[in-house]
mmCIF file of C-alpha atoms and ligand atoms in Angstrom:
data_model
loop_
_atom_site.group_PDB
_atom_site.id
_atom_site.type_symbol
_atom_site.label_atom_id
_atom_site.label_comp_id
_atom_site.label_asym_id
_atom_site.label_seq_id
_atom_site.Cartn_x
_atom_site.Cartn_y
_atom_site.Cartn_z
ATOM 1 C CA MET D 1 -9.188 162.082 143.289
ATOM 2 C CA ILE D 2 -8.191 158.288 143.897
ATOM 3 C CA ARG D 3 -10.954 155.873 144.585
ATOM 4 C CA LYS D 4 -9.420 152.797 144.183
ATOM 5 C CA VAL D 5 -5.976 150.512 144.924
ATOM 6 C CA ILE D 6 -5.827 147.680 143.170
ATOM 7 C CA GLY D 7 -2.781 145.239 144.157
ATOM 8 C CA ILE D 8 -1.951 142.700 141.242
ATOM 9 C CA TYR D 9 1.086 140.137 141.923
ATOM 10 C CA TYR D 10 2.647 137.031 140.458
ATOM 11 C CA SER D 11 3.492 134.817 143.725
ATOM 12 C CA PRO D 12 4.606 131.135 143.233
ATOM 13 C CA ALA D 13 5.297 130.766 146.783
ATOM 14 C CA GLY D 14 3.030 133.189 148.345
ATOM 15 C CA GLY D 15 5.620 135.914 149.843
ATOM 16 C CA THR D 16 4.874 138.236 146.891
ATOM 17 C CA GLU D 17 1.051 137.765 147.599
ATOM 18 C CA ILE D 18 1.669 139.024 151.498
ATOM 19 C CA MET D 19 4.070 142.058 150.090
ATOM 20 C CA THR D 20 1.694 143.486 147.515
ATOM 21 C CA GLU D 21 -1.699 143.037 149.533
ATOM 22 C CA THR D 22 -0.018 144.596 152.931
ATOM 23 C CA LEU D 23 1.608 147.816 150.676
ATOM 24 C CA ALA D 24 -2.053 147.931 148.984
ATOM 25 C CA ARG D 25 -4.068 147.897 151.954
ATOM 26 C CA LYS D 26 -1.281 150.194 154.155
ATOM 27 C CA ILE D 27 -1.842 152.533 150.990
ATOM 28 C CA GLY D 28 -5.620 152.208 150.951
ATOM 29 C CA LYS D 29 -6.232 152.899 154.368
ATOM 30 C CA ILE D 30 -3.865 156.103 154.546
ATOM 31 C CA LEU D 31 -5.801 157.517 151.364
ATOM 32 C CA ASP D 32 -9.168 156.560 152.938
ATOM 33 C CA ASP D 33 -8.710 158.287 155.931
ATOM 34 C CA CYS D 34 -8.483 161.511 154.023
ATOM 35 C CA SER D 35 -11.030 161.023 151.328
ATOM 36 C CA PRO D 36 -14.398 162.021 151.598
ATOM 37 C CA LEU D 37 -15.499 159.615 148.988
ATOM 38 C CA GLY D 38 -13.805 156.430 150.628
ATOM 39 C CA VAL D 39 -11.130 154.512 148.869
ATOM 40 C CA ASN D 40 -11.435 150.516 147.960
ATOM 41 C CA VAL D 41 -8.476 147.986 148.099
ATOM 42 C CA GLU D 42 -8.909 144.813 145.664
ATOM 43 C CA CYS D 43 -6.027 142.640 145.245
ATOM 44 C CA PHE D 44 -5.470 140.130 142.545
ATOM 45 C CA ASP D 45 -3.142 137.112 141.232
ATOM 46 C CA MET D 46 -2.531 137.743 137.832
ATOM 47 C CA LEU D 47 -2.396 134.219 136.264
ATOM 48 C CA LYS D 48 -5.966 133.590 137.852
ATOM 49 C CA THR D 49 -7.597 136.254 137.046
ATOM 50 C CA GLN D 50 -8.921 137.745 133.427
ATOM 51 C CA SER D 51 -6.974 140.758 132.380
ATOM 52 C CA ASP D 52 -10.436 142.344 131.192
ATOM 53 C CA ASN D 53 -11.928 142.023 134.916
ATOM 54 C CA ILE D 54 -8.933 144.376 136.271
ATOM 55 C CA VAL D 55 -9.828 148.001 135.048
ATOM 56 C CA PHE D 56 -7.715 150.656 135.499
ATOM 57 C CA ASP D 57 -8.067 154.334 135.492
ATOM 58 C CA ASP D 58 -6.681 157.740 136.765
ATOM 59 C CA GLU D 59 -8.840 157.452 139.808
ATOM 60 C CA THR D 60 -6.572 154.334 140.467
ATOM 61 C CA VAL D 61 -3.771 153.063 142.030
ATOM 62 C CA ALA D 62 -1.892 150.141 141.145
ATOM 63 C CA VAL D 63 0.837 148.284 143.539
ATOM 64 C CA ILE D 64 2.245 145.654 140.834
ATOM 65 C CA GLY D 65 4.301 142.879 142.942
ATOM 66 C CA MET D 66 6.772 140.227 141.477
ATOM 67 C CA PRO D 67 9.382 138.139 142.726
ATOM 68 C CA ALA D 68 12.976 138.617 141.717
ATOM 69 C CA TYR D 69 14.264 135.110 140.265
ATOM 70 C CA VAL D 70 18.149 135.562 139.665
ATOM 71 C CA GLY D 71 17.635 139.001 139.283
ATOM 72 C CA LYS D 72 15.167 138.911 136.909
ATOM 73 C CA ILE D 73 11.160 139.010 136.380
ATOM 74 C CA PRO D 74 9.743 135.656 136.161
ATOM 75 C CA LEU D 75 8.339 135.173 132.513
ATOM 76 C CA PRO D 76 4.635 134.279 132.868
ATOM 77 C CA ALA D 77 4.582 137.512 135.399
ATOM 78 C CA ALA D 78 6.102 139.728 132.267
ATOM 79 C CA ALA D 79 3.599 137.873 130.238
ATOM 80 C CA ALA D 80 0.351 138.429 132.360
ATOM 81 C CA LEU D 81 1.456 142.012 132.800
ATOM 82 C CA ARG D 82 1.739 142.656 129.093
ATOM 83 C CA ARG D 83 -1.863 141.585 128.415
ATOM 84 C CA ILE D 84 -3.054 144.600 131.373
ATOM 85 C CA ALA D 85 -3.841 148.069 130.322
ATOM 86 C CA GLY D 86 -2.509 151.070 132.467
ATOM 87 C CA ASN D 87 -4.690 153.615 130.889
ATOM 88 C CA GLY D 88 -2.482 156.471 132.930
ATOM 89 C CA ALA D 89 -3.323 154.776 136.441
ATOM 90 C CA MET D 90 -0.232 155.448 139.123
ATOM 91 C CA THR D 91 1.563 152.820 139.599
ATOM 92 C CA LEU D 92 3.899 151.632 142.644
ATOM 93 C CA THR D 93 5.794 148.980 141.743
ATOM 94 C CA ALA D 94 7.125 146.182 144.232
ATOM 95 C CA VAL D 95 9.816 143.530 143.844
ATOM 96 C CA SER D 96 10.198 140.830 146.570
ATOM 97 C CA TYR D 97 13.572 139.472 147.019
ATOM 98 C CA GLY D 98 15.513 137.061 149.542
ATOM 99 C CA GLY D 99 17.938 139.336 150.570
ATOM 100 C CA ARG D 100 20.685 138.345 148.401
ATOM 101 C CA LYS D 101 20.506 141.068 145.183
ATOM 102 C CA TYR D 102 17.537 141.756 143.201
ATOM 103 C CA GLY D 103 19.485 142.787 140.088
ATOM 104 C CA ASN D 104 17.648 144.347 137.405
ATOM 105 C CA ALA D 105 14.244 142.871 138.427
ATOM 106 C CA LEU D 106 13.165 146.247 139.992
ATOM 107 C CA PHE D 107 14.103 148.303 136.420
ATOM 108 C CA GLU D 108 12.296 145.821 134.250
ATOM 109 C CA LEU D 109 9.183 145.684 136.164
ATOM 110 C CA LYS D 110 9.012 149.784 136.344
ATOM 111 C CA ARG D 111 9.960 149.705 132.546
ATOM 112 C CA LEU D 112 7.450 146.980 131.679
ATOM 113 C CA SER D 113 4.652 148.787 133.863
ATOM 114 C CA GLU D 114 5.508 151.844 131.669
ATOM 115 C CA GLU D 115 5.149 150.018 128.321
ATOM 116 C CA CYS D 116 1.380 148.708 129.608
ATOM 117 C CA GLY D 117 0.181 152.629 129.939
ATOM 118 C CA PHE D 118 0.742 152.715 133.882
ATOM 119 C CA LYS D 119 2.429 156.124 135.212
ATOM 120 C CA ALA D 120 5.330 154.723 137.393
ATOM 121 C CA ILE D 121 5.471 157.131 140.780
ATOM 122 C CA GLY D 122 7.381 154.915 142.695
ATOM 123 C CA ALA D 123 9.180 151.622 143.147
ATOM 124 C CA GLY D 124 10.787 149.401 145.864
ATOM 125 C CA ALA D 125 12.490 146.023 146.645
ATOM 126 C CA PHE D 126 11.402 144.050 149.801
ATOM 127 C CA MET D 127 12.848 141.495 151.722
ATOM 128 C CA VAL D 128 11.082 138.350 151.850
ATOM 129 C CA SER D 129 12.875 135.812 153.207
ATOM 130 C CA TYR D 130 11.847 131.836 153.750
ATOM 131 C CA MET D 131 15.149 131.434 156.036
ATOM 132 C CA ALA D 132 14.398 130.718 159.405
ATOM 133 C CA ARG D 133 17.724 131.625 160.470
ATOM 134 C CA ARG D 134 21.129 132.259 158.343
ATOM 135 C CA GLY D 135 21.554 129.417 156.178
ATOM 136 C CA SER D 136 18.964 127.165 157.736
ATOM 137 C CA SER D 137 16.231 125.319 155.644
ATOM 138 C CA ARG D 138 13.252 126.798 154.091
ATOM 139 C CA SER D 139 10.810 128.112 156.622
ATOM 140 C CA ALA D 140 6.831 127.540 155.855
ATOM 141 C CA VAL D 141 5.716 131.116 156.470
ATOM 142 C CA PRO D 142 8.120 134.057 154.975
ATOM 143 C CA SER D 143 8.999 136.587 156.947
ATOM 144 C CA ILE D 144 8.646 140.429 155.397
ATOM 145 C CA ASP D 145 10.446 143.606 155.960
ATOM 146 C CA GLY D 146 7.381 145.378 157.403
ATOM 147 C CA GLU D 147 9.193 148.186 158.643
ATOM 148 C CA ALA D 148 10.336 149.011 155.066
ATOM 149 C CA ILE D 149 7.071 148.433 153.724
ATOM 150 C CA MET D 150 5.469 150.927 156.299
ATOM 151 C CA ASP D 151 7.792 153.688 155.470
ATOM 152 C CA PHE D 152 7.497 153.327 151.848
ATOM 153 C CA SER D 153 3.610 152.892 152.079
ATOM 154 C CA LYS D 154 3.310 156.283 154.253
ATOM 155 C CA ALA D 155 6.079 158.384 151.833
ATOM 156 C CA ALA D 156 4.209 156.838 148.563
ATOM 157 C CA SER D 157 0.860 157.943 150.000
ATOM 158 C CA GLU D 158 1.720 161.407 150.663
ATOM 159 C CA LYS D 159 2.976 161.436 147.074
ATOM 160 C CA ILE D 160 -0.409 160.089 145.895
ATOM 161 C CA LYS D 161 -2.358 162.962 147.965
ATOM 162 C CA ARG D 162 -0.021 165.718 146.097
ATOM 163 C CA LEU D 163 -0.350 164.501 142.890
ATOM 164 C CA ALA D 164 -3.892 163.581 142.797
ATOM 165 C CA GLY D 165 -5.257 166.574 144.671
ATOM 166 C CA CYS D 166 -6.140 168.589 141.711
ATOM 167 C CA GLU D 167 -9.333 167.653 139.934
ATOM 168 C CA ILE D 168 -8.488 169.190 136.709
ATOM 169 C CA GLU D 169 -5.791 166.592 134.854
ATOM 170 C CA GLU D 170 -3.855 169.649 133.276
ATOM 171 C CA LEU D 171 -3.356 171.576 136.538
ATOM 172 C CA ARG D 172 -1.883 168.717 138.308
ATOM 173 C CA ILE D 173 1.596 168.650 139.319
ATOM 174 C CA LYS D 174 3.790 166.363 137.073
ATOM 175 C CA PRO D 175 5.978 164.309 138.958
ATOM 176 C CA MET D 176 9.630 163.912 138.603
ATOM 177 C CA PRO D 177 10.508 160.473 136.490
ATOM 178 C CA VAL D 178 11.250 157.792 139.171
ATOM 179 C CA GLU D 179 15.010 156.446 138.856
ATOM 180 C CA VAL D 180 15.848 152.778 139.533
ATOM 181 C CA ASN D 181 19.260 151.459 138.466
ATOM 182 C CA GLY D 182 19.385 148.694 136.141
ATOM 183 C CA ARG D 183 18.818 147.515 132.441
ATOM 184 C CA MET D 184 16.663 145.389 130.490
ATOM 185 C CA PRO D 185 17.864 141.742 131.021
ATOM 186 C CA VAL D 186 19.311 139.634 127.986
ATOM 187 C CA HIS D 187 17.034 136.736 128.608
ATOM 188 C CA LYS D 188 13.873 135.779 131.017
ATOM 189 C CA ILE D 189 13.120 133.370 133.537
ATOM 190 C CA SER D 190 10.614 131.027 132.535
ATOM 191 C CA ARG D 191 7.518 129.288 133.946
ATOM 192 C CA ILE D 192 8.200 127.563 137.309
ATOM 193 C CA SER D 193 5.436 125.630 139.201
ATOM 194 C CA PRO D 194 4.520 126.521 142.641
ATOM 195 C CA LYS D 195 6.342 122.883 143.793
ATOM 196 C CA ALA D 196 9.528 123.902 141.645
ATOM 197 C CA ALA D 197 9.505 127.274 143.162
ATOM 198 C CA ALA D 198 9.408 125.885 146.898
ATOM 199 C CA ILE D 199 12.196 123.413 145.979
ATOM 200 C CA ALA D 200 14.576 126.082 144.222
ATOM 201 C CA GLN D 201 13.804 128.598 147.218
ATOM 202 C CA GLY D 202 15.047 125.899 149.352
ATOM 203 C CA VAL D 203 18.185 125.682 147.587
ATOM 204 C CA PHE D 204 18.429 129.326 147.163
ATOM 205 C CA ASN D 205 18.252 129.563 151.139
ATOM 206 C CA ARG D 206 20.903 127.354 151.554
ATOM 207 C CA MET D 207 23.156 128.840 149.502
ATOM 208 C CA SER D 208 22.375 132.634 150.458
ATOM 209 C CA VAL D 209 23.609 134.945 153.106
ATOM 210 C CA LEU D 210 21.153 137.755 153.583
ATOM 211 C CA ARG D 211 23.392 140.842 152.355
ATOM 212 C CA ARG D 212 20.902 143.399 151.403
ATOM 213 C CA LYS D 213 18.160 145.304 152.990
ATOM 214 C CA SER D 214 14.773 146.541 151.179
ATOM 215 C CA GLU D 215 15.459 149.855 149.561
ATOM 216 C CA TRP D 216 12.738 152.096 147.875
ATOM 217 C CA PHE D 217 12.510 155.135 145.623
ATOM 218 C CA LEU D 218 9.982 157.914 145.120
HETATM 219 C C1 LIG W 1 14.394 130.286 141.466
HETATM 220 C C2 LIG W 1 14.380 131.487 142.476
HETATM 221 C C3 LIG W 1 15.181 132.484 142.262
HETATM 222 C C4 LIG W 1 15.501 133.320 142.888
HETATM 223 N N1 LIG W 1 16.366 134.351 142.500
HETATM 224 C C5 LIG W 1 16.661 135.264 143.496
HETATM 225 C C6 LIG W 1 17.805 136.256 143.500
HETATM 226 O O1 LIG W 1 18.276 136.335 142.511
HETATM 227 N N2 LIG W 1 18.016 137.144 144.460
HETATM 228 C C7 LIG W 1 17.276 137.036 145.426
HETATM 229 O O2 LIG W 1 17.574 137.769 146.360
HETATM 230 N N3 LIG W 1 16.197 136.337 146.103
HETATM 231 C C8 LIG W 1 16.083 135.031 144.987
HETATM 232 N N4 LIG W 1 14.824 134.470 145.289
HETATM 233 C C9 LIG W 1 14.347 134.605 146.407
HETATM 234 C C10 LIG W 1 12.776 135.059 145.926
HETATM 235 O O3 LIG W 1 12.958 136.450 145.242
HETATM 236 C C11 LIG W 1 12.038 135.760 147.346
HETATM 237 O O4 LIG W 1 11.921 134.663 148.436
HETATM 238 C C12 LIG W 1 10.753 136.026 146.576
HETATM 239 O O5 LIG W 1 9.966 136.603 147.817
HETATM 240 C C13 LIG W 1 9.762 134.813 146.737
HETATM 241 O O6 LIG W 1 8.473 135.094 146.101
HETATM 242 P P1 LIG W 1 6.973 134.035 146.133
HETATM 243 O O7 LIG W 1 7.029 133.916 147.790
HETATM 244 O O8 LIG W 1 5.908 135.067 145.921
HETATM 245 O O9 LIG W 1 7.349 133.193 145.374
HETATM 246 C C14 LIG W 1 15.044 133.581 144.279
HETATM 247 C C15 LIG W 1 13.841 132.367 144.346
HETATM 248 C C16 LIG W 1 13.580 131.222 143.534
HETATM 249 C C17 LIG W 1 12.482 130.295 143.851
#
């Protein structure tokens, strides 16, 4: 039975934090509504939390959120995740992106989470845009694709209920592998300070036209 939903994120400018917390809280609420023992929700910034303080087990669902930088996962985020042991916890991996292309970031994040011992049961790329309007300069508060996040949360919660429904591990339904297209990137994006991320975000917004919508896989 699921007792905890833990959101962990890397978020230099704050948008991925909002996306991850929204996902974790919505899923936690849906699971809590049908759980006799209750479901707790906690969220952590990966870079500010000691990895030993976040404990995952088969009664936990992890929501792991990272931004797509030039179609990849930022290196400090990947390094922070590598220090965490998934211990077989179910995980939903989520990438935030500015509506251009998320490239291999979702594939990379899902693969990485599996290497850390998580059981990937779903993945989504959600638009988190700082563009006030097309081609304008950076807006302070990001707009997130709330509708897609809500749809994904509902569908993912149903899947979690099906998979976690049985107390005996051996009798539980085994999920089909989640298919996300992509390949491991050849090189990675290195450390970026929040200030540099905000400047880069402004440049990115001026160059970009929103092309793609959020998409998710279960
Ligand atoms: C250096 C940099 C590179 C980015 N590259 C992409 C990209 O390739 N495709 C895209 O759609 N958005 C891109 N973005 C936009 C971010 O992925 C998106 O706004 C993300 O939500 C920012 O997360 P944060 O607010 O947690 O920092 C980039 C942003 C930065 C700062």
